[in-house]
Coordinates of C-alpha atoms in Angstrom, one line a residue:
X22 CA 0.0 0.0 0.0
X23 CA 1.6 3.2 -1.2
X24 CA 0.8 6.7 0.1
X25 CA 2.1 9.7 -1.9
X26 CA 1.7 13.1 -0.1
X27 CA 1.9 16.5 -1.9
X28 CA 0.5 19.9 -1.5
X29 CA -1.1 22.4 -3.8
X30 CA -3.1 25.6 -3.9
X31 CA -6.3 24.9 -5.9
X32 CA -9.0 22.8 -4.1
X33 CA -11.5 23.1 -6.9
X34 CA -9.0 22.0 -9.6
X35 CA -8.1 18.9 -7.6
X36 CA -11.7 17.9 -7.0
X37 CA -12.6 18.5 -10.6
X38 CA -9.9 16.0 -11.6
X39 CA -11.0 13.4 -8.9
X40 CA -14.6 13.6 -9.9
X41 CA -13.9 13.9 -13.6
X42 CA -13.5 11.1 -16.2
X43 CA -9.7 11.0 -15.9
X44 CA -7.1 11.7 -18.6
X45 CA -7.9 8.4 -20.3
X46 CA -11.5 7.9 -19.2
X47 CA -10.2 5.6 -16.4
X48 CA -12.2 7.1 -13.5
X49 CA -15.4 5.1 -12.8
X50 CA -18.1 5.9 -10.3
X51 CA -16.2 8.7 -8.3
X52 CA -17.7 9.0 -4.9
X53 CA -16.9 9.8 -1.2
X54 CA -16.0 6.9 1.1
X55 CA -15.2 9.0 4.1
X56 CA -15.1 12.6 5.3
X57 CA -14.5 14.7 8.5
X58 CA -18.3 14.9 8.9
X59 CA -20.0 12.6 6.4
X60 CA -23.5 13.7 7.1
X61 CA -22.7 17.3 6.3
X62 CA -20.4 16.8 3.2
X63 CA -22.0 17.0 -0.3
X64 CA -21.0 14.2 -2.7
X65 CA -21.1 15.3 -6.3
X66 CA -20.5 11.7 -7.4
X67 CA -23.6 10.2 -5.8
X68 CA -25.9 13.3 -5.1
X69 CA -27.2 14.9 -8.4
X70 CA -27.9 18.1 -6.5
X71 CA -24.4 18.5 -5.0
X72 CA -21.8 20.5 -6.9
X73 CA -18.0 20.7 -6.8
X74 CA -18.2 24.3 -5.7
X75 CA -20.3 23.4 -2.7
X76 CA -17.7 20.7 -1.7
X77 CA -14.8 23.2 -2.3
X78 CA -16.4 25.8 -0.2
X79 CA -17.0 23.4 2.7
X80 CA -13.4 22.2 2.6
X81 CA -11.9 25.7 2.2
X82 CA -14.0 27.4 4.9
X83 CA -11.4 27.3 7.8
X84 CA -8.8 28.8 5.4
X85 CA -11.1 31.5 4.0
X86 CA -12.1 32.5 7.5
X87 CA -8.5 33.7 8.2
X88 CA -7.1 37.1 7.2
X89 CA -5.4 36.8 3.8
X90 CA -2.0 37.3 5.3
X91 CA -2.5 34.2 7.5
X92 CA -3.7 31.9 4.7
X93 CA -1.1 29.3 3.6
X94 CA 0.0 29.7 0.0
X95 CA -0.3 25.9 -0.5
X96 CA -3.3 25.0 1.6
X97 CA -4.4 21.7 -0.1
X98 CA -3.0 18.4 1.2
X99 CA -3.3 15.5 -1.2
X100 CA -2.5 11.9 -0.5
X101 CA -3.4 9.1 -2.9
X102 CA -3.2 5.6 -1.3
X103 CA -2.9 2.7 -3.6
X104 CA -2.8 -1.1 -3.0
X105 CA -0.1 -3.1 -4.6
X106 CA -0.7 -5.0 -7.9
X107 CA -2.2 -8.4 -7.1
X108 CA -3.9 -7.2 -3.9
X109 CA -7.6 -7.9 -3.4
X110 CA -10.0 -5.0 -3.9
X111 CA -11.0 -3.3 -0.7
X112 CA -14.6 -2.4 0.0
X113 CA -15.8 1.1 0.5
X114 CA -16.0 0.5 4.3
X115 CA -12.4 -0.8 4.3
X116 CA -11.2 2.2 2.4
X117 CA -13.0 4.5 4.8
X118 CA -11.1 2.8 7.7
X119 CA -7.8 3.2 5.8
X120 CA -8.6 6.9 5.3
X121 CA -9.4 7.6 8.9
X122 CA -6.3 5.8 10.1
X123 CA -4.0 7.8 7.7
X124 CA -5.4 11.2 8.5
X125 CA -5.0 10.3 12.2
X126 CA -1.4 9.1 11.8
X127 CA -0.3 12.1 9.7
X128 CA -1.8 14.7 12.2
X129 CA -4.4 15.9 9.7
X130 CA -7.3 14.8 11.9
X131 CA -6.5 12.8 15.0
X132 CA -9.2 10.7 16.6
X133 CA -11.5 12.7 18.9
X134 CA -10.2 16.1 17.8
X135 CA -13.2 18.2 16.9
X136 CA -11.1 21.1 15.8
X137 CA -9.0 19.1 13.2
X138 CA -8.6 19.9 9.5
X139 CA -11.4 19.2 7.1
X140 CA -10.8 16.2 4.9
X141 CA -12.5 13.8 2.4
X142 CA -11.6 10.5 0.8
X143 CA -12.7 10.0 -2.9
X144 CA -12.7 6.7 -4.6
X145 CA -12.8 6.4 -8.4
X146 CA -11.0 3.1 -9.0
X147 CA -10.8 -0.3 -7.5
X148 CA -7.2 -0.1 -6.2
X149 CA -6.9 3.4 -4.7
X150 CA -8.5 6.4 -3.0
X151 CA -7.5 10.1 -2.8
X152 CA -7.4 11.9 0.5
X153 CA -7.8 15.6 0.3
X154 CA -7.6 18.1 3.2
X155 CA -7.2 21.8 3.8
X156 CA -4.3 22.8 6.0
X157 CA -6.0 25.0 8.6
X158 CA -7.8 23.6 11.6
X159 CA -11.2 24.7 12.7
X160 CA -9.5 26.8 15.4
X161 CA -7.3 28.5 12.8
X162 CA -4.1 26.7 13.7
X163 CA -2.0 24.6 11.4
X164 CA -1.9 20.8 11.8
X165 CA 1.2 19.1 13.3
X166 CA 2.2 17.1 10.2
X167 CA 5.9 16.9 10.7
X168 CA 7.2 13.9 8.7
X169 CA 3.7 13.0 7.6
X170 CA 5.0 11.0 4.7
X171 CA 7.0 8.7 7.0
X172 CA 4.1 8.4 9.4
X173 CA 1.7 7.5 6.5
X174 CA 4.1 4.8 5.3
X175 CA 4.4 3.3 8.8
X176 CA 0.6 3.2 9.2
X177 CA 0.3 1.6 5.7
X178 CA 2.6 -1.2 6.9
X179 CA 0.3 -1.9 9.8
X180 CA -2.8 -1.8 7.6
X181 CA -1.2 -4.2 5.1
X182 CA -0.6 -6.7 7.8
X183 CA -4.0 -6.4 9.4
X184 CA -5.9 -6.5 6.0
X185 CA -3.8 -9.4 4.6
X186 CA -2.3 -7.3 1.8
X187 CA 1.2 -7.5 0.4
X188 CA 3.7 -6.0 2.9
X189 CA 5.8 -3.5 1.0
X190 CA 9.3 -2.3 2.0
X191 CA 9.4 0.7 4.3
X192 CA 11.4 3.8 3.5
X193 CA 14.5 5.2 5.3
X194 CA 14.5 8.7 4.0
X195 CA 17.4 8.1 1.6
X196 CA 15.3 7.8 -1.6
X197 CA 15.2 10.5 -4.2
X198 CA 12.2 12.8 -4.1
X199 CA 9.4 11.4 -6.3
X200 CA 7.8 13.6 -8.9
X201 CA 4.7 15.4 -7.7
X202 CA 1.2 14.7 -9.1
X203 CA 1.4 18.1 -10.9
X204 CA 4.8 17.1 -12.5
X205 CA 3.4 13.8 -13.7
X206 CA 0.3 15.5 -15.1
X207 CA 2.4 18.0 -17.0
X208 CA 4.6 15.3 -18.4
X209 CA 1.5 13.5 -19.7
X210 CA 0.1 16.7 -21.2
X211 CA 3.4 17.5 -23.0
X212 CA 3.9 14.0 -24.2
X213 CA 7.0 13.2 -22.1
X214 CA 7.5 9.6 -21.0
X215 CA 9.0 10.9 -17.7
X216 CA 9.0 14.1 -15.7
X217 CA 11.8 16.7 -16.0
X218 CA 12.8 15.9 -12.4
X219 CA 13.5 12.3 -13.4
X220 CA 15.3 13.3 -16.7
X221 CA 17.5 15.7 -14.9
X222 CA 18.4 13.3 -12.1
X223 CA 19.6 10.8 -14.7
X224 CA 21.5 13.4 -16.6
X225 CA 23.3 14.6 -13.5
X226 CA 24.2 11.1 -12.6
X227 CA 25.6 10.5 -16.0
X228 CA 27.7 13.7 -15.8
X229 CA 29.1 12.6 -12.5
X230 CA 30.0 9.0 -13.7
X231 CA 33.8 8.9 -13.6
X232 CA 34.2 12.7 -13.5
X233 CA 37.7 13.6 -12.3
X234 CA 36.8 16.9 -10.8
X235 CA 34.1 19.5 -10.3
X236 CA 35.1 21.4 -13.5
X237 CA 34.6 18.3 -15.6
X238 CA 31.2 17.6 -13.9
X239 CA 29.8 21.0 -14.9
X240 CA 31.3 20.7 -18.4
X241 CA 29.5 17.4 -18.9
X242 CA 26.2 19.0 -17.7
X243 CA 26.6 21.7 -20.3
X244 CA 27.5 19.2 -23.0
X245 CA 24.4 17.2 -22.2
X246 CA 22.3 20.3 -23.2
X247 CA 21.0 21.2 -19.8
X248 CA 20.6 24.7 -18.5
X249 CA 23.1 25.0 -15.6
X250 CA 23.4 27.9 -13.1
X251 CA 26.0 28.0 -10.4
X252 CA 25.6 29.9 -7.1
X253 CA 28.8 31.9 -6.7
X254 CA 30.0 33.4 -3.4
X255 CA 31.6 36.9 -3.3
X256 CA 34.9 35.1 -2.9
X257 CA 34.3 33.4 -6.3
X258 CA 33.7 29.9 -4.8
X259 CA 30.8 27.9 -6.0
X260 CA 28.2 27.3 -3.3
X261 CA 25.7 25.3 -5.2
X262 CA 24.1 24.6 -8.5
X263 CA 20.8 24.1 -10.2
X264 CA 19.7 22.6 -13.5
X265 CA 16.7 22.9 -15.8
X266 CA 15.6 21.3 -19.1
X267 CA 15.5 23.6 -22.1
X268 CA 11.9 24.4 -22.9
X269 CA 10.6 23.4 -19.4
X270 CA 9.0 26.6 -18.1
X271 CA 6.3 27.7 -15.7
X272 CA 3.2 29.8 -16.4
X273 CA 5.3 32.9 -16.3
X274 CA 7.7 31.6 -19.0
X275 CA 10.6 31.1 -16.6
X276 CA 12.8 28.0 -16.5
X277 CA 11.8 25.5 -13.9
X278 CA 15.0 24.9 -11.9
X279 CA 16.0 21.9 -9.7
X280 CA 18.8 22.1 -7.2
X281 CA 20.9 18.9 -6.9
X282 CA 19.5 18.1 -3.5
X283 CA 16.0 18.2 -4.9
X284 CA 16.9 15.6 -7.5
X285 CA 18.5 13.1 -5.0
X286 CA 20.1 13.4 -1.5
X287 CA 23.5 12.5 -2.9
X288 CA 23.5 15.0 -5.8
X289 CA 23.9 18.2 -3.8
X290 CA 27.2 20.0 -4.4
X291 CA 28.7 19.2 -1.0
X292 CA 27.8 15.5 -1.4
X293 CA 29.3 15.5 -5.0
X294 CA 32.5 17.1 -3.6
X295 CA 32.7 14.4 -1.0
X296 CA 32.4 11.7 -3.7
X297 CA 35.0 13.3 -5.9
X298 CA 37.4 13.7 -3.0
X299 CA 37.0 10.1 -1.7
X300 CA 37.4 8.6 -5.2
X301 CA 39.9 11.1 -6.5
X302 CA 41.1 10.5 -10.0
X303 CA 44.1 12.0 -11.7
X304 CA 43.1 15.3 -13.3
X305 CA 43.0 14.9 -17.1
X306 CA 41.8 17.1 -19.9
X307 CA 38.0 17.5 -20.2
X308 CA 38.1 16.6 -23.9
X309 CA 40.1 13.6 -24.9
X310 CA 39.9 13.6 -28.7
X311 CA 43.2 12.4 -30.2
X312 CA 44.5 11.3 -26.8
X313 CA 46.4 8.0 -27.4
X314 CA 45.8 6.9 -23.8
X315 CA 42.1 6.5 -24.5
X316 CA 41.3 2.8 -24.9
X317 CA 38.8 1.5 -27.5
X318 CA 35.4 0.6 -26.1
X319 CA 36.3 -3.1 -25.9
X320 CA 39.5 -2.4 -24.0
X321 CA 37.9 -0.1 -21.6
X322 CA 35.3 -2.7 -20.7
X323 CA 37.9 -5.4 -20.2
X324 CA 39.8 -3.1 -17.9
X325 CA 36.6 -2.4 -15.9
X326 CA 36.2 -6.1 -15.0
X327 CA 38.9 -6.4 -12.3
X328 CA 37.5 -3.3 -10.6
X329 CA 34.0 -4.7 -10.6
X330 CA 35.2 -8.1 -9.3
X331 CA 37.0 -6.3 -6.5
X332 CA 33.8 -4.4 -5.6
X333 CA 31.9 -7.7 -5.4
X334 CA 34.6 -9.2 -3.2
X335 CA 34.5 -6.2 -0.8
X336 CA 30.7 -6.5 -0.6
X337 CA 31.2 -9.9 0.9
X338 CA 33.4 -8.5 3.6
X339 CA 32.6 -6.8 6.9
X340 CA 33.8 -3.3 6.2
X341 CA 30.6 -1.4 5.8
X342 CA 32.2 1.9 4.9
X343 CA 34.3 0.3 2.2
X344 CA 31.3 -1.6 0.9
X345 CA 29.2 1.6 0.7
X346 CA 31.9 3.3 -1.3
X347 CA 32.0 0.4 -3.7
X348 CA 28.3 0.6 -4.2
X349 CA 28.6 4.3 -5.2
X350 CA 31.4 3.4 -7.6
X351 CA 29.5 0.5 -9.0
X352 CA 26.6 2.8 -9.7
X353 CA 28.8 5.1 -11.6
X354 CA 30.3 2.2 -13.6
X355 CA 26.8 1.0 -14.5
X356 CA 25.8 4.5 -15.6
X357 CA 28.9 4.6 -17.8
X358 CA 28.1 1.2 -19.3
X359 CA 24.5 2.3 -20.0
X360 CA 25.4 5.6 -21.6
X361 CA 27.8 3.9 -24.0
X362 CA 25.9 0.7 -24.6
X363 CA 24.9 -0.5 -28.1
X364 CA 21.3 -0.2 -29.1
X365 CA 20.7 -3.9 -28.6
X366 CA 21.3 -3.7 -24.9
X367 CA 20.8 0.0 -24.0
X368 CA 17.2 -0.2 -22.9
X369 CA 17.8 -2.9 -20.4
X370 CA 21.0 -1.3 -19.2
X371 CA 19.4 2.1 -18.7
X372 CA 16.7 0.4 -16.6
X373 CA 19.4 -1.5 -14.6
X374 CA 21.2 1.8 -13.9
X375 CA 18.0 3.5 -12.8
X376 CA 17.1 0.7 -10.5
X377 CA 20.6 0.4 -9.0
X378 CA 20.7 4.1 -8.3
X379 CA 18.5 3.4 -5.3
X380 CA 20.9 0.7 -4.0
X381 CA 23.8 3.2 -3.9
X382 CA 22.2 5.2 -1.0
X383 CA 21.8 4.2 2.6
X384 CA 22.6 5.5 6.0
X385 CA 26.0 3.8 5.9
X386 CA 28.5 6.6 5.1
X387 CA 31.5 6.2 2.9
X388 CA 33.3 9.6 3.0
X389 CA 36.8 8.1 3.8
X390 CA 36.7 4.8 1.8
X391 CA 38.6 4.4 -1.5
X392 CA 36.7 3.6 -4.6
X393 CA 39.1 5.0 -7.1
X394 CA 39.5 1.8 -9.1
X395 CA 35.8 1.4 -9.9
X396 CA 35.4 5.2 -10.6
X397 CA 38.4 5.1 -12.9
X398 CA 36.8 2.2 -14.8
X399 CA 33.7 4.2 -15.3
X400 CA 35.8 7.1 -16.5
X401 CA 37.6 4.9 -19.0
X402 CA 34.4 3.6 -20.4
X403 CA 33.0 7.1 -20.8
X404 CA 36.2 8.3 -22.6
X405 CA 36.2 5.3 -24.9
X406 CA 32.8 6.2 -26.3
X407 CA 30.0 4.1 -27.6
X408 CA 30.5 0.4 -28.1
X409 CA 29.2 -1.6 -31.1
X410 CA 26.9 -4.5 -30.4
X411 CA 29.1 -7.0 -32.3
X412 CA 32.7 -8.2 -32.7
X413 CA 35.1 -7.5 -29.9
X414 CA 32.9 -4.7 -28.5
X415 CA 30.0 -7.1 -28.2
X416 CA 32.1 -9.8 -26.5
X417 CA 33.8 -7.4 -24.1
X418 CA 30.3 -6.0 -23.2
X419 CA 29.1 -9.5 -22.3
X420 CA 32.3 -9.9 -20.3
X421 CA 31.7 -6.9 -18.1
X422 CA 27.9 -7.5 -17.8
X423 CA 28.6 -11.0 -16.5
X424 CA 30.6 -9.5 -13.7
X425 CA 28.1 -6.7 -13.0
X426 CA 25.4 -9.3 -12.5
X427 CA 27.5 -10.7 -9.6
X428 CA 28.1 -7.1 -8.3
X429 CA 24.4 -6.4 -8.1
X430 CA 23.7 -9.8 -6.4
X431 CA 26.4 -9.1 -3.9
X432 CA 24.8 -5.7 -3.3
X433 CA 21.4 -7.2 -2.7
X434 CA 22.8 -9.6 -0.2
X435 CA 24.8 -6.8 1.6
X436 CA 21.7 -4.6 1.9
X437 CA 19.5 -7.5 3.0
X438 CA 21.9 -8.4 5.8
X439 CA 21.6 -4.9 7.1
X440 CA 17.8 -4.5 6.8
X441 CA 17.9 -2.1 3.8
X442 CA 14.8 -3.5 2.2
X443 CA 14.3 -0.9 -0.5
X444 CA 17.9 -0.9 -1.5
X445 CA 18.0 -4.7 -1.6
X446 CA 14.9 -4.8 -3.8
X447 CA 16.5 -2.2 -6.1
X448 CA 19.7 -4.2 -6.5
X449 CA 17.6 -7.3 -7.3
X450 CA 15.7 -5.4 -10.0
X451 CA 19.0 -4.2 -11.4
X452 CA 20.3 -7.7 -11.5
X453 CA 17.3 -8.9 -13.5
X454 CA 17.8 -6.1 -16.2
X455 CA 21.5 -6.9 -16.3
X456 CA 20.7 -10.6 -16.9
X457 CA 18.5 -9.7 -19.8
X458 CA 21.2 -7.4 -21.3
X459 CA 23.9 -10.1 -20.8
X460 CA 21.9 -12.7 -22.6
X461 CA 21.5 -10.4 -25.6
X462 CA 25.2 -9.3 -25.6
X463 CA 26.6 -12.8 -25.0
X464 CA 24.4 -14.7 -27.6
X465 CA 26.7 -14.4 -30.6
X466 CA 30.2 -14.8 -29.0
X467 CA 29.0 -17.7 -26.8
X468 CA 27.4 -19.5 -29.7
X469 CA 30.7 -19.3 -31.6
X470 CA 32.6 -20.6 -28.6
X471 CA 30.1 -23.4 -28.1
X472 CA 30.4 -24.4 -31.8
X473 CA 34.2 -24.5 -31.4
X474 CA 34.0 -26.6 -28.3
X475 CA 31.6 -29.1 -29.9
X476 CA 34.2 -29.6 -32.7
X477 CA 37.0 -30.5 -30.4
X478 CA 38.2 -34.1 -30.5
X479 CA 36.7 -36.2 -27.8
X480 CA 40.1 -37.0 -26.1
X481 CA 40.7 -33.2 -25.9
X482 CA 37.3 -32.6 -24.4
X483 CA 37.8 -35.4 -21.8
X484 CA 41.1 -33.9 -20.8
X485 CA 39.5 -30.6 -20.1
X486 CA 36.7 -32.4 -18.2
X487 CA 39.5 -33.7 -16.0
X488 CA 40.8 -30.1 -15.6
X489 CA 37.4 -29.1 -14.5
X490 CA 37.1 -32.0 -12.0
X491 CA 40.4 -31.0 -10.4
X492 CA 39.4 -27.4 -10.1
X493 CA 35.8 -28.0 -8.9
X494 CA 35.6 -31.5 -7.4
X495 CA 32.1 -32.8 -7.0
X496 CA 30.6 -30.1 -9.3
X497 CA 32.1 -31.0 -12.6
X498 CA 29.3 -33.4 -13.7
X499 CA 26.7 -30.7 -13.1
X500 CA 28.7 -28.1 -14.9
X501 CA 29.2 -30.3 -17.9
X502 CA 25.5 -30.4 -18.3
X503 CA 25.3 -26.6 -18.5
X504 CA 24.8 -25.1 -22.0
X505 CA 28.1 -23.3 -21.6
X506 CA 30.3 -26.3 -21.0
X507 CA 31.3 -26.4 -24.7
X508 CA 32.3 -22.7 -24.6
X509 CA 34.4 -23.4 -21.5
X510 CA 36.1 -26.3 -23.2
X511 CA 36.8 -24.1 -26.2
X512 CA 38.3 -21.3 -24.0
X513 CA 40.5 -23.8 -22.1
X514 CA 41.7 -25.1 -25.5
X515 CA 42.4 -21.6 -26.8
X516 CA 44.3 -20.7 -23.6
X517 CA 46.3 -23.9 -24.0
X518 CA 47.2 -23.0 -27.5
X519 CA 48.3 -19.6 -26.3
X520 CA 50.8 -21.1 -24.0
X521 CA 48.9 -21.1 -20.7
X522 CA 48.6 -24.0 -18.3
X523 CA 44.8 -24.8 -18.4
X524 CA 44.8 -26.5 -15.0
X525 CA 46.5 -23.6 -13.2
X526 CA 44.5 -21.0 -15.1
X527 CA 41.2 -22.6 -14.3
X528 CA 42.1 -23.0 -10.6
X529 CA 43.0 -19.4 -10.4
X530 CA 39.6 -18.4 -12.0
X531 CA 37.7 -20.6 -9.5
X532 CA 39.4 -19.0 -6.5
X533 CA 37.7 -15.7 -7.2
X534 CA 34.8 -15.0 -4.9
X535 CA 31.1 -14.8 -5.8
X536 CA 31.0 -17.8 -8.1
X537 CA 28.3 -19.6 -6.2
X538 CA 25.7 -17.0 -7.0
X539 CA 26.2 -17.1 -10.8
X540 CA 23.3 -18.1 -13.0
X541 CA 25.7 -20.0 -15.1
X542 CA 29.1 -21.0 -13.6
X543 CA 30.4 -21.8 -17.1
X544 CA 29.6 -18.4 -18.4
X545 CA 31.4 -16.7 -15.5
X546 CA 34.4 -18.9 -15.9
X547 CA 34.6 -18.4 -19.7
X548 CA 34.8 -14.6 -19.3
X549 CA 37.2 -14.8 -16.4
X550 CA 39.5 -17.1 -18.3
X551 CA 39.4 -15.1 -21.4
X552 CA 40.4 -11.9 -19.6
X553 CA 43.0 -13.6 -17.4
X554 CA 44.6 -15.3 -20.4
X555 CA 44.3 -12.2 -22.5
X556 CA 42.2 -13.9 -25.1
X557 CA 40.0 -11.9 -27.4
X558 CA 36.4 -11.7 -26.2
X559 CA 35.3 -13.1 -29.6
X560 CA 36.8 -15.6 -32.0
X561 CA 36.5 -16.6 -35.6
X562 CA 34.4 -19.6 -36.5
X563 CA 36.2 -22.8 -35.5
X564 CA 38.2 -25.2 -37.7
X565 CA 38.2 -28.9 -36.9
X566 CA 41.0 -30.0 -34.5
X567 CA 42.5 -33.4 -34.8
X568 CA 45.7 -33.1 -32.8
X569 CA 46.4 -35.0 -29.5
X570 CA 48.3 -33.8 -26.5
X571 CA 51.5 -35.1 -28.0
X572 CA 50.9 -33.3 -31.3
X573 CA 50.2 -30.1 -29.4
X574 CA 53.5 -30.2 -27.6
X575 CA 55.3 -30.3 -31.0
X576 CA 53.4 -27.5 -32.7
X577 CA 51.0 -24.9 -31.6
X578 CA 49.0 -22.8 -34.1
X579 CA 49.5 -19.1 -33.5
X580 CA 46.9 -17.7 -31.1
X581 CA 44.4 -15.1 -32.5
X582 CA 45.9 -11.6 -32.5
X583 CA 45.2 -9.5 -29.4
X584 CA 44.8 -5.8 -29.9
X585 CA 47.7 -3.9 -28.2
X586 CA 45.2 -1.9 -26.0
X587 CA 44.0 -5.1 -24.4
X588 CA 47.4 -6.2 -23.1
X589 CA 47.4 -7.4 -19.5
X590 CA 50.0 -5.5 -17.5
X591 CA 49.7 -7.4 -14.2
X592 CA 49.1 -10.8 -12.8
X593 CA 45.5 -11.3 -11.6
X594 CA 45.4 -11.7 -7.8
X595 CA 42.9 -14.5 -6.9
X596 CA 42.2 -12.6 -3.7
X597 CA 41.5 -9.1 -5.0
X598 CA 40.6 -7.4 -1.8
X599 CA 43.8 -5.3 -1.8
X600 CA 45.3 -3.2 1.1
X601 CA 43.2 -0.7 2.9
X602 CA 44.1 2.9 2.2

């Protein structure tokens, strides 16, 4: 059951919407289910002689009785309350009880208070009601509604339990501010799929992903086409900022601005500075065109994998501050991947990044923890530019997405263990979107690898089955029944041909943490092995192999060429936690 509180200034306009047909003729049988004094309140939905003006006048009377200078500018309190999809439909009597309990819990009209605010509850659909109140009591005082949203949420959790409804996750005041009803209505009228607040929040997150410093952050905001205004102190220091969408204006034709803190708690300028200081990156030019140090998209994605694996490893540890920092960095990395994704996976990755954004914020602070590695990975992906959905770009995308699935699963477990219900659910949603994107990105390269593996001579396949049994005793039989076993055998064969010891390499890959939560152990091992052995993420269609172990020892075909940008410059540590800094 979800309450959503907002305030406004036009009682009649809100009632006209509630009793009207709706924007898509979705309102049916609008009527009152409860009110402050039901016997005295006109119901335009059921009483043909009652009018919206009569109902407006009754509700507004305590406000209009005050001198104009004492009337609140936004005197209308509005709270839709909706049951979750799949819940049973409540009766009018049950909705009336819900309404009375919520206005009591929020301080609008406490039980037994005959001087409370005037309020009504209107129902025009099976799954929700709208509570409307005017914010002056009968005695002229204002209601005590401090933290009314939190109190409404808490009361809804009690109602869900008592009414046998789905029990939703409670809030912890770290979520981004939701769009108001007016913002959603305006977005619908103007044909937008989301409100300007949501668009701006995502754009600011994208500008922050992997930014080296404040200057680069503001440069990216301007490059994204946003209106940006900085608040400058007399000393010349920047005190804050606000952003607006071009063309988004109010009735007076002025831009509608949003400060960073109004977009999300962690997007205020002080919080952004804390993030930049904690995950400080080397200052580099804002524009990188022609810079030889910029990797191609495939190389940047490959280099991001160790940082993502380290983040997943830390999330299994007991250092909460370090884990919280890795979540922030992982959010930036996912934003970077989504921004530069090929069209075939972009939609799912954008949804994954949007979901995971909620998982990056909790009451666990991470001001002093070090997440430079994962932030640097995000920066590298941004600088490398858009990836193609095929060839080496496609394979490297599958490689990093396979690891990001494990990161989001680790994040969900970390949050669950600490009672962060909303963040855990957000991480789980992100994992589902990432799985879908991974399946799309991995289809072509994994099919090629599987075909290569199926063409290997049976003695060669049996030898790699032994390699698997040595690395994962007791699990090898099950893994050989996974669809990816052929691809794993092909990867071991290719690593062998490139001069690696397949047994040692596979053992090293297995020793990484977070293998047990993988949807497909073979897929995870394939990508780890290909990165560790410096094998291309894709390979040409296979040719039949007829050699035996002895034949191999005499002559190895040359391995496929590896682009210089993909060269591995360090030995992979099977325990990637690293020293604390």
